[in-house]
Amino acid sequence: MTSNTPNTFKLGKDLVVNRLGYGAMRLTGQPGNFGPYSDWEAGEQLLRRALELGINFIDTAEAYGPGFNEEIIASALHPYPENLIIATKGGINKPAPDNIQADGRPESLRNSVEASLKRLKLERIDLYQLHRPDRKVPFTESIGALAELKQQGKIRHIGISNVTVEQIKEARNIVEIASVQNRFSISDPTNIDVLNYCTQNNIAFIPYGSLGAHPLKRGAPLANAEGILADIATKKGVKPNQIALAWLLHYAPNIILIPGTTTISHLEENIAAASISLTSEEMEMLNQVK
Ligand SMILES: NC(=O)c1ccc[n+]([C@@H]2O[C@H](COP(=O)([O-])OP(=O)(O)OC[C@H]3O[C@@H](n4cnc5c(N)ncnc54)[C@H](OP(=O)(O)O)[C@@H]3O)[C@@H](O)[C@H]2O)c1
């Protein structure tokens, strides 16, 4: 039996997202995703190719660069096609490659939204995500600020990232939450409770590190996987990392993928994962991978 997975998810009940998207974070200076991407033109080409291949969901953040990642998206793709959804995030200050500080103060979030609107050349951000809760600021205050920005029309939908189920519930008491972005992959199912809660409540779940990568290191650990992942990949004539992505797409219909890459060949490989069908037997076998 082959299980079919839907190609799209309706984010916030109105934005039709192709479930295989793109995470742009690595189009920044290295190390530390800091500064402008060293080959700006190649980065622009990759972004344009992503759209040609059918991607309509791009994830970025103010903290990537900082600022430069949003700028390269605008310089490559603006004026944007109507169906393109750019998801950005705020709530982190990054004054140096190895200095990342949460800043969830309402005033900081208001300033960050204005700055992202300017860099992205948008009048409204389709999905604005709180990058991570700030322990120094009551979570409800950060969410309240985003709710106000939504009311003012600067944000269409609100997402949250690096959160617990309790925090999602707390946020939903204040405003509708359209998406949650936590780390999750076939090799790291730590956030399974958060994913399950999102699936039950029809909230988009956007796993980061879907290829198992560490955000500050290069390379996808699953690319050379051994065991079940590699066996199924060999049988189907594809790469293990493609099976890892296909597994996620089959796992739950509210999962939207944002694998990150700096090369067009990897981009093409990752997108092709959306066409891989896994049988229920294969899914059962893959569910054992940790
Ligand atoms: N919310 C958060 O706190 C948070 C944290 C981290 C990341 N994110 C988001 O999640 C996105 C993805 O995260 P990520 O880039 O850290 O992890 P990832 O998607 O698991 O892996 C990306 C790494 O895998 C390599 N890769 C990609 N496709 C490949 C392929 N087909 N074959 C072999 N290697 C491949 C890339 O190298 P190449 O460039 O050589 O392809 C890159 O080093 C980011 O862009 C960002 O938008 C969010």
PDB file of N, CA and C in Angstrom, residues 210-257:
ATOM      1  N   SER A 210      15.718  19.679   9.590  1.00  0.00           N
ATOM      2  CA  SER A 210      15.016  18.480   9.103  1.00  0.00           C
ATOM      3  C   SER A 210      15.982  17.469   8.487  1.00  0.00           C
ATOM      4  N   LEU A 211      17.197  17.932   8.138  1.00  0.00           N
ATOM      5  CA  LEU A 211      18.221  17.009   7.646  1.00  0.00           C
ATOM      6  C   LEU A 211      19.218  16.681   8.757  1.00  0.00           C
ATOM      7  N   GLY A 212      18.852  17.060   9.955  1.00  0.00           N
ATOM      8  CA  GLY A 212      19.667  16.715  11.131  1.00  0.00           C
ATOM      9  C   GLY A 212      20.825  17.667  11.390  1.00  0.00           C
ATOM     10  N   ALA A 213      20.903  18.780  10.637  1.00  0.00           N
ATOM     11  CA  ALA A 213      22.080  19.649  10.755  1.00  0.00           C
ATOM     12  C   ALA A 213      22.035  20.501  12.019  1.00  0.00           C
ATOM     13  N   HIS A 214      23.221  20.857  12.483  1.00  0.00           N
ATOM     14  CA  HIS A 214      23.351  21.832  13.562  1.00  0.00           C
ATOM     15  C   HIS A 214      23.373  23.205  12.900  1.00  0.00           C
ATOM     16  N   PRO A 215      22.593  24.186  13.455  1.00  0.00           N
ATOM     17  CA  PRO A 215      22.480  25.480  12.770  1.00  0.00           C
ATOM     18  C   PRO A 215      23.811  26.191  12.505  1.00  0.00           C
ATOM     19  N   LEU A 216      24.826  25.936  13.348  1.00  0.00           N
ATOM     20  CA  LEU A 216      26.086  26.660  13.149  1.00  0.00           C
ATOM     21  C   LEU A 216      27.160  25.803  12.474  1.00  0.00           C
ATOM     22  N   LYS A 217      26.774  24.606  12.052  1.00  0.00           N
ATOM     23  CA  LYS A 217      27.748  23.747  11.352  1.00  0.00           C
ATOM     24  C   LYS A 217      27.258  23.453   9.945  1.00  0.00           C
ATOM     25  N   ARG A 218      28.170  23.146   9.069  1.00  0.00           N
ATOM     26  CA  ARG A 218      27.802  22.849   7.689  1.00  0.00           C
ATOM     27  C   ARG A 218      27.594  21.344   7.507  1.00  0.00           C
ATOM     28  N   GLY A 219      26.767  20.981   6.513  1.00  0.00           N
ATOM     29  CA  GLY A 219      26.599  19.579   6.152  1.00  0.00           C
ATOM     30  C   GLY A 219      25.387  18.939   6.794  1.00  0.00           C
ATOM     31  N   ALA A 220      24.772  18.005   6.039  1.00  0.00           N
ATOM     32  CA  ALA A 220      23.597  17.283   6.535  1.00  0.00           C
ATOM     33  C   ALA A 220      24.039  15.913   7.013  1.00  0.00           C
ATOM     34  N   PRO A 221      23.985  15.652   8.327  1.00  0.00           N
ATOM     35  CA  PRO A 221      24.443  14.362   8.844  1.00  0.00           C
ATOM     36  C   PRO A 221      23.714  13.175   8.241  1.00  0.00           C
ATOM     37  N   LEU A 222      22.474  13.399   7.768  1.00  0.00           N
ATOM     38  CA  LEU A 222      21.713  12.265   7.244  1.00  0.00           C
ATOM     39  C   LEU A 222      22.099  11.902   5.809  1.00  0.00           C
ATOM     40  N   ALA A 223      22.924  12.758   5.177  1.00  0.00           N
ATOM     41  CA  ALA A 223      23.261  12.528   3.771  1.00  0.00           C
ATOM     42  C   ALA A 223      23.939  11.174   3.572  1.00  0.00           C
ATOM     43  N   ASN A 224      24.749  10.757   4.538  1.00  0.00           N
ATOM     44  CA  ASN A 224      25.455   9.480   4.409  1.00  0.00           C
ATOM     45  C   ASN A 224      24.954   8.462   5.426  1.00  0.00           C
ATOM     46  N   ALA A 225      23.645   8.499   5.679  1.00  0.00           N
ATOM     47  CA  ALA A 225      23.083   7.647   6.730  1.00  0.00           C
ATOM     48  C   ALA A 225      23.295   6.170   6.426  1.00  0.00           C
ATOM     49  N   GLU A 226      23.321   5.397   7.508  1.00  0.00           N
ATOM     50  CA  GLU A 226      23.411   3.937   7.384  1.00  0.00           C
ATOM     51  C   GLU A 226      22.116   3.338   7.930  1.00  0.00           C
ATOM     52  N   GLY A 227      21.954   2.034   7.758  1.00  0.00           N
ATOM     53  CA  GLY A 227      20.799   1.345   8.354  1.00  0.00           C
ATOM     54  C   GLY A 227      19.539   1.487   7.523  1.00  0.00           C
ATOM     55  N   ILE A 228      18.390   1.526   8.214  1.00  0.00           N
ATOM     56  CA  ILE A 228      17.078   1.491   7.544  1.00  0.00           C
ATOM     57  C   ILE A 228      16.931   2.628   6.530  1.00  0.00           C
ATOM     58  N   LEU A 229      17.350   3.814   6.953  1.00  0.00           N
ATOM     59  CA  LEU A 229      17.233   4.988   6.081  1.00  0.00           C
ATOM     60  C   LEU A 229      17.978   4.751   4.758  1.00  0.00           C
ATOM     61  N   ALA A 230      19.215   4.265   4.877  1.00  0.00           N
ATOM     62  CA  ALA A 230      20.034   4.019   3.687  1.00  0.00           C
ATOM     63  C   ALA A 230      19.470   2.865   2.868  1.00  0.00           C
ATOM     64  N   ASP A 231      18.963   1.815   3.555  1.00  0.00           N
ATOM     65  CA  ASP A 231      18.419   0.646   2.836  1.00  0.00           C
ATOM     66  C   ASP A 231      17.217   1.047   1.981  1.00  0.00           C
ATOM     67  N   ILE A 232      16.307   1.819   2.570  1.00  0.00           N
ATOM     68  CA  ILE A 232      15.111   2.229   1.823  1.00  0.00           C
ATOM     69  C   ILE A 232      15.513   3.169   0.680  1.00  0.00           C
ATOM     70  N   ALA A 233      16.478   4.039   0.945  1.00  0.00           N
ATOM     71  CA  ALA A 233      16.953   4.958  -0.101  1.00  0.00           C
ATOM     72  C   ALA A 233      17.548   4.169  -1.268  1.00  0.00           C
ATOM     73  N   THR A 234      18.361   3.192  -0.973  1.00  0.00           N
ATOM     74  CA  THR A 234      18.992   2.386  -2.033  1.00  0.00           C
ATOM     75  C   THR A 234      17.926   1.669  -2.854  1.00  0.00           C
ATOM     76  N   LYS A 235      16.949   1.095  -2.151  1.00  0.00           N
ATOM     77  CA  LYS A 235      15.870   0.356  -2.826  1.00  0.00           C
ATOM     78  C   LYS A 235      15.114   1.254  -3.806  1.00  0.00           C
ATOM     79  N   LYS A 236      14.950   2.509  -3.417  1.00  0.00           N
ATOM     80  CA  LYS A 236      14.178   3.431  -4.260  1.00  0.00           C
ATOM     81  C   LYS A 236      15.053   4.227  -5.221  1.00  0.00           C
ATOM     82  N   GLY A 237      16.366   4.057  -5.120  1.00  0.00           N
ATOM     83  CA  GLY A 237      17.291   4.787  -6.004  1.00  0.00           C
ATOM     84  C   GLY A 237      17.341   6.279  -5.694  1.00  0.00           C
ATOM     85  N   VAL A 238      17.195   6.620  -4.407  1.00  0.00           N
ATOM     86  CA  VAL A 238      17.286   8.036  -4.000  1.00  0.00           C
ATOM     87  C   VAL A 238      18.299   8.163  -2.860  1.00  0.00           C
ATOM     88  N   LYS A 239      18.447   9.383  -2.327  1.00  0.00           N
ATOM     89  CA  LYS A 239      19.436   9.609  -1.255  1.00  0.00           C
ATOM     90  C   LYS A 239      18.766   9.499   0.128  1.00  0.00           C
ATOM     91  N   PRO A 240      19.538   9.094   1.143  1.00  0.00           N
ATOM     92  CA  PRO A 240      18.954   8.984   2.496  1.00  0.00           C
ATOM     93  C   PRO A 240      18.291  10.275   2.966  1.00  0.00           C
ATOM     94  N   ASN A 241      18.898  11.442   2.635  1.00  0.00           N
ATOM     95  CA  ASN A 241      18.288  12.682   3.133  1.00  0.00           C
ATOM     96  C   ASN A 241      16.929  12.945   2.461  1.00  0.00           C
ATOM     97  N   GLN A 242      16.756  12.425   1.243  1.00  0.00           N
ATOM     98  CA  GLN A 242      15.451  12.576   0.584  1.00  0.00           C
ATOM     99  C   GLN A 242      14.400  11.724   1.309  1.00  0.00           C
ATOM    100  N   ILE A 243      14.826  10.542   1.757  1.00  0.00           N
ATOM    101  CA  ILE A 243      13.890   9.693   2.516  1.00  0.00           C
ATOM    102  C   ILE A 243      13.549  10.365   3.850  1.00  0.00           C
ATOM    103  N   ALA A 244      14.554  11.019   4.458  1.00  0.00           N
ATOM    104  CA  ALA A 244      14.295  11.710   5.739  1.00  0.00           C
ATOM    105  C   ALA A 244      13.242  12.806   5.555  1.00  0.00           C
ATOM    106  N   LEU A 245      13.302  13.509   4.423  1.00  0.00           N
ATOM    107  CA  LEU A 245      12.309  14.562   4.153  1.00  0.00           C
ATOM    108  C   LEU A 245      10.950  13.948   3.816  1.00  0.00           C
ATOM    109  N   ALA A 246      10.961  12.898   2.990  1.00  0.00           N
ATOM    110  CA  ALA A 246       9.702  12.235   2.608  1.00  0.00           C
ATOM    111  C   ALA A 246       9.008  11.662   3.854  1.00  0.00           C
ATOM    112  N   TRP A 247       9.816  11.125   4.784  1.00  0.00           N
ATOM    113  CA  TRP A 247       9.242  10.590   6.036  1.00  0.00           C
ATOM    114  C   TRP A 247       8.487  11.691   6.779  1.00  0.00           C
ATOM    115  N   LEU A 248       9.082  12.865   6.847  1.00  0.00           N
ATOM    116  CA  LEU A 248       8.411  13.979   7.542  1.00  0.00           C
ATOM    117  C   LEU A 248       7.094  14.348   6.845  1.00  0.00           C
ATOM    118  N   LEU A 249       7.132  14.415   5.516  1.00  0.00           N
ATOM    119  CA  LEU A 249       5.912  14.787   4.779  1.00  0.00           C
ATOM    120  C   LEU A 249       4.800  13.762   4.992  1.00  0.00           C
ATOM    121  N   HIS A 250       5.201  12.482   5.133  1.00  0.00           N
ATOM    122  CA  HIS A 250       4.205  11.429   5.361  1.00  0.00           C
ATOM    123  C   HIS A 250       3.749  11.387   6.816  1.00  0.00           C
ATOM    124  N   TYR A 251       4.612  11.866   7.724  1.00  0.00           N
ATOM    125  CA  TYR A 251       4.349  11.689   9.159  1.00  0.00           C
ATOM    126  C   TYR A 251       3.090  12.419   9.609  1.00  0.00           C
ATOM    127  N   ALA A 252       2.940  13.668   9.130  1.00  0.00           N
ATOM    128  CA  ALA A 252       1.741  14.438   9.521  1.00  0.00           C
ATOM    129  C   ALA A 252       1.457  15.487   8.454  1.00  0.00           C
ATOM    130  N   PRO A 253       0.162  15.733   8.177  1.00  0.00           N
ATOM    131  CA  PRO A 253      -0.178  16.625   7.054  1.00  0.00           C
ATOM    132  C   PRO A 253       0.075  18.103   7.325  1.00  0.00           C
ATOM    133  N   ASN A 254       0.335  18.453   8.611  1.00  0.00           N
ATOM    134  CA  ASN A 254       0.561  19.868   8.952  1.00  0.00           C
ATOM    135  C   ASN A 254       2.042  20.226   8.972  1.00  0.00           C
ATOM    136  N   ILE A 255       2.900  19.300   8.546  1.00  0.00           N
ATOM    137  CA  ILE A 255       4.344  19.588   8.523  1.00  0.00           C
ATOM    138  C   ILE A 255       4.708  20.327   7.231  1.00  0.00           C
ATOM    139  N   ILE A 256       5.386  21.461   7.399  1.00  0.00           N
ATOM    140  CA  ILE A 256       5.926  22.225   6.259  1.00  0.00           C
ATOM    141  C   ILE A 256       7.438  22.190   6.392  1.00  0.00           C
ATOM    142  N   LEU A 257       8.135  21.771   5.334  1.00  0.00           N
ATOM    143  CA  LEU A 257       9.588  21.592   5.424  1.00  0.00           C
ATOM    144  C   LEU A 257      10.348  22.815   4.937  1.00  0.00           C
TER     145      LEU A 257
END
